[in-house]
Structure formats: structure tokens, C-alpha cells
Amino acid sequence: MAETSGPYRILVVDDEPDLEPLVLQRMRRAIRSGRYQFVFAQNGVEALETLNQDDEIDMVLSDINMPQMDGLALLSHIPDVAPDIHAVIISAYGDMKNIRSAMNLGAFDFVTKPVDFEDLRITIERALSNLEAWRAATASRERLVALENELDVANKMQQSILPTEFPRQPGFQIHGSMTPARVVGGDFFDVVYLNNGRIGLAVADVSDKGVPAALFMMASRTLLKSAAMGLKTPREVLTEVNDLLYDDNDAMMFVTLFYAVYDPATGEMTYANGGHNAPLIVHVDGSSTVLPGTNGIALGVMPGMSYDERTISISAGDTVVFYTDGVTEAVNEESEEFGMERLQQVFTSQPIREAESATQAVFDAVNKFAGNVAQFDDITCLVFRRSEP
Amino acid sequence: MAIDFQRNQGTLIIEAAERVDSTNAQRFLEDLDAAIEPTDQVVILDMEKLTYISSAGLRVVLQTAKTLQRQNSGFALCALSGTVREVFEISGFDQVIAIHPSQEEAIAALKG
């Protein structure tokens, strides 16, 4: 071990007065180089007082047989006053009973009388080296706990920006939900209130997961919302968000994003697709088809891309199911994917009465299918339903 | 995920196998970076044995494409299986990255 750090403060506890000058003399080099500092106490009571007053002490080196409070009693009190130090015991040669008791009470090591100072120096170094590693591990654990707390905050922030209340209007219903695979995810969905009663609906999936994806997701969602509010058509919205995300994106993060605008006045939905899974349109009888495709690449990787858009008519009772690939690519114990057909079967087996129960039905079906297989991708489902007259 | 590569007269052919998802995408990127030399004029990523690629894996392919573009090297994918091809088609990346049915066709297209 490199003798560069320190000084380490060592409390020597012994009732025999000749130990102090001996220690100072034999350890003078380490004292002079600034590695060790020694403080002395005559017995356990005095040692505990010193530990209480001096929180710089790293290590206790204690005799066992002492008046007032012996070394074993001292050991039993150390965790209460100084939990982050190590103790080394000096015992009579061959006194295995006391040595064992000391070790059981948490002593790190022991040396025997008469003290061999070279052996003592090595023992002290071993104790200090172990102490450093132990302190580093404790610090890492504390950092990890702090990081986990931050992730927890990030998760709450992320969940808090997802819509939890949905418009309940006579003409239509909306409901959506997202379950992240890790603490923080890369999926999101949004419901944007536009002018003239129009409603913007978005579902998106950021490449990768975890904190970087979550940060990109937050940026994507903010850019989308502001672009959507600018009264633009879906194709213009995607073009703008793509260019804004592209700036300073060396990590080549990207987001697949499906954005649709529903106009209650006409019953029409206009949409554009940036590389996302095409939603499903489910009819009153439970049959369903994938929304006709539009050309468009995932957002954030190529500037100046153009996006196509389409307009479809939503009949009363029709439901549009937006989702991310966490739904269709959920895997079961046989390594099969949930797939499009199973998604469609969700609605043939139980007719959709309302948006909320339809969302729940998708999550239930995916969870039942996956069984005990751990979820490895974020799962998002957003359902829009035009009410029946 | 596993990759295997061979180099012949400035053409690097990398074969990727098994699955690439968010658990191993970083290693996929590191393996590709380690395989590619600045002197490679043409790099072909053969995906015949790749059974699955997630969006995290797509990002690695895009990063690799960007690196190669910076060093003026040609880059193409080839021999994509059905599900992998679908991922490239849905994301629209088949519009920005050259995809060919076989190694031979990819080499012919890039070396012209």
C-alpha cells in the first residue's frame, strides 16, 4: 500500500505507562512522514471519552487487561461512539480465550505481547487499508442510494407529465397508460388540446431506455407539444420536431412518433408517422385493421426529412388503438412475441365499450401472455374511441 | 449478440448474430468500433443470423453509419431476416441506410 495518504489518527489504550514512549520512538518515521498520529488513553473509560471528543480517530489499538474498563468492554462500546473505525487488540501471548472474545466483539485483528513493532506496523497498515476499502464501499452504497432516490424522482417527474385525466366528452373518449421497463422509461404519450375543439394524440418510443432515453423523451415531448400548439398539421409538426431534435444529437438518439389530430366537427383524423408502429383501428364488430401507412422516418437522426400525412374518417363506435412495440414485442416463456394478431384478438374476444377498459384489456392481455418473463421494454397504449350516437 | 468479421482488400464484412437489445447494445457498439479501422473503405454489416434488433440496436447501427460517413467509407446492410427488416422498415431507416439482399450485391453496389 502506498504510504501517501494520512495522517491516520490512532488511539493507543494501555494502563502501562511505558508503551507510550515506546510507540512514539519505534513509530517515529511514520509519525514524522505524517502517516500516523498517536493519541493515548490509560483505560477504556478514558478511551471512550477521547473517542467521543475526537471524531478524527481512525483506529483503536487497545490492551485487554486494564483497570476501570478493560479492552473487551471498550470494544463492545466502540460501535456506539465511533462506528466507522477499526480496532486492533494487544493481548498476552497465547491468550486465545480473550483474543476470540475480542474478535467476536468486532476487533479487526490482534498483536501479542511483547509487541513486535514491525508486526504491529504491518497489522496497522492492513487495518487501515481495510478501513479505506470499507469506507469507500460505504460511500458507494450511499451514492447508490442517492442515485436510486434521484431515479425515483425522475420516474415521478416522468409519470407526472403523462396525462392522467382524459377528456370525457359526449363525442369521444380517450384513455392511455405507460408502464416503464426500468425505473425510468423512453415511451410517452400525450393528449394535446388544440383550437376549435380539435384534439392532438401522440404516442412515442425513444430509442433505448433508462436515464438518457428519459431525458430525450422529456425534450421530445416538450418540442412536440409546442409544435402541436402552433396550429400546424401533423406533417408540419413532425418535420419541425425532427429538425429540432437533430440539433446536437451526436448520440444518435431517436424517437419514433405517431401524431394524429382528431376533429370532432368532421369526425376525421389526420395523422403523420415518424417511424412508429401504425395504430390499429377497431370497428364496432371487433374486427380491426392497421391504419394505412404514411412515409416517415424516426425523428432526430436526419435533418430536413419530410413526412406524409393521411386523413381517415372515424365512424361512430370506431376505436383507434395507439401503442408502442413494448406491446407487440412482449415475449412469453416460450420466447414467442405477443404480435399483432394477439393484439387484434383482444378486441374480437371482448367488444370495446369504453376507452379505459380497452386500455386495461391490452395491458391485461400482455401481462397474462408474458407470465413470469420480466418486462424488458416500456409498454404504452393510448386508446381513442368515437362514441356511438 | 455475437459478431464475427473478415477483411479483404479494404472491404470489411461484419456478421452479427443472435439478438441485439438494450441489454447488449453498448457491447454491440464497442465490438463494431473495435472491428472497424479508419482504412476500411467499405463496411458491410451482414444481418442474416440476427434474429432480433431493438431500437437500442438501431441506434448503434445509426451511430456506426455516422462514424463511417465521417471517414468517407461506404456502408450497407445485407441479408436482413423478416423481423429485422420489418424493424428497419417501420422506423423508416431503410430510407437512409442502404440495404441489400446479399453480401455480393452489397459489395457490388458499394464498390460499383
mmCIF file of N, CA, C and O in Angstrom, chain B residues 14 22 32 55 67 69 71 76 81 84 88-90 95-96 101:
data_model
loop_
_atom_site.group_PDB
_atom_site.id
_atom_site.type_symbol
_atom_site.label_atom_id
_atom_site.label_comp_id
_atom_site.label_asym_id
_atom_site.label_seq_id
_atom_site.Cartn_x
_atom_site.Cartn_y
_atom_site.Cartn_z
ATOM 1 N N ILE B 14 -18.862 -7.615 -41.622
ATOM 2 C CA ILE B 14 -19.154 -7.963 -40.240
ATOM 3 C C ILE B 14 -20.443 -8.772 -40.209
ATOM 4 O O ILE B 14 -21.457 -8.346 -40.768
ATOM 5 N N SER B 22 -31.503 -3.682 -25.550
ATOM 6 C CA SER B 22 -30.891 -2.654 -24.708
ATOM 7 C C SER B 22 -29.903 -3.245 -23.703
ATOM 8 O O SER B 22 -29.065 -2.540 -23.171
ATOM 9 N N LEU B 32 -18.347 -3.251 -32.670
ATOM 10 C CA LEU B 32 -18.272 -2.693 -34.029
ATOM 11 C C LEU B 32 -17.140 -1.675 -34.119
ATOM 12 O O LEU B 32 -16.360 -1.684 -35.073
ATOM 13 N N SER B 55 -34.762 -0.965 -30.647
ATOM 14 C CA SER B 55 -34.432 0.405 -31.029
ATOM 15 C C SER B 55 -33.041 0.789 -30.529
ATOM 16 O O SER B 55 -32.351 1.576 -31.161
ATOM 17 N N THR B 67 -20.352 7.375 -38.077
ATOM 18 C CA THR B 67 -18.890 7.280 -37.983
ATOM 19 C C THR B 67 -18.276 7.030 -39.361
ATOM 20 O O THR B 67 -17.300 7.674 -39.750
ATOM 21 N N GLN B 69 -19.597 7.594 -42.267
ATOM 22 C CA GLN B 69 -19.829 8.730 -43.156
ATOM 23 C C GLN B 69 -18.725 9.775 -42.936
ATOM 24 O O GLN B 69 -18.212 10.352 -43.884
ATOM 25 N N GLN B 71 -15.702 9.236 -41.980
ATOM 26 C CA GLN B 71 -14.413 8.822 -42.553
ATOM 27 C C GLN B 71 -14.545 8.469 -44.035
ATOM 28 O O GLN B 71 -13.661 7.848 -44.607
ATOM 29 N N ALA B 76 -23.247 -0.478 -45.830
ATOM 30 C CA ALA B 76 -24.527 -1.070 -46.209
ATOM 31 C C ALA B 76 -24.838 -2.245 -45.297
ATOM 32 O O ALA B 76 -23.944 -2.837 -44.690
ATOM 33 N N SER B 81 -33.243 -10.631 -41.996
ATOM 34 C CA SER B 81 -34.365 -11.563 -41.860
ATOM 35 C C SER B 81 -35.660 -10.765 -41.781
ATOM 36 O O SER B 81 -35.647 -9.545 -41.606
ATOM 37 N N VAL B 84 -36.215 -8.496 -38.615
ATOM 38 C CA VAL B 84 -35.234 -7.416 -38.542
ATOM 39 C C VAL B 84 -35.526 -6.383 -39.629
ATOM 40 O O VAL B 84 -35.505 -5.170 -39.389
ATOM 41 N N PHE B 88 -36.476 -2.126 -39.514
ATOM 42 C CA PHE B 88 -35.883 -1.048 -40.322
ATOM 43 C C PHE B 88 -36.956 -0.347 -41.152
ATOM 44 O O PHE B 88 -36.908 0.871 -41.353
ATOM 45 N N GLU B 89 -37.944 -1.115 -41.618
ATOM 46 C CA GLU B 89 -38.990 -0.510 -42.449
ATOM 47 C C GLU B 89 -39.914 0.372 -41.613
ATOM 48 O O GLU B 89 -40.240 1.488 -42.008
ATOM 49 N N ILE B 90 -40.324 -0.134 -40.446
ATOM 50 C CA ILE B 90 -41.237 0.653 -39.605
ATOM 51 C C ILE B 90 -40.572 1.958 -39.175
ATOM 52 O O ILE B 90 -41.173 3.024 -39.255
ATOM 53 N N GLN B 95 -34.799 3.960 -45.426
ATOM 54 C CA GLN B 95 -34.701 5.057 -46.402
ATOM 55 C C GLN B 95 -33.361 5.776 -46.318
ATOM 56 O O GLN B 95 -32.996 6.516 -47.225
ATOM 57 N N VAL B 96 -32.646 5.611 -45.217
ATOM 58 C CA VAL B 96 -31.385 6.348 -45.074
ATOM 59 C C VAL B 96 -30.160 5.443 -45.001
ATOM 60 O O VAL B 96 -29.041 5.918 -45.072
ATOM 61 N N PRO B 101 -29.885 -7.522 -50.546
ATOM 62 C CA PRO B 101 -30.267 -8.903 -50.218
ATOM 63 C C PRO B 101 -29.076 -9.774 -49.812
ATOM 64 O O PRO B 101 -29.240 -10.675 -48.990
#
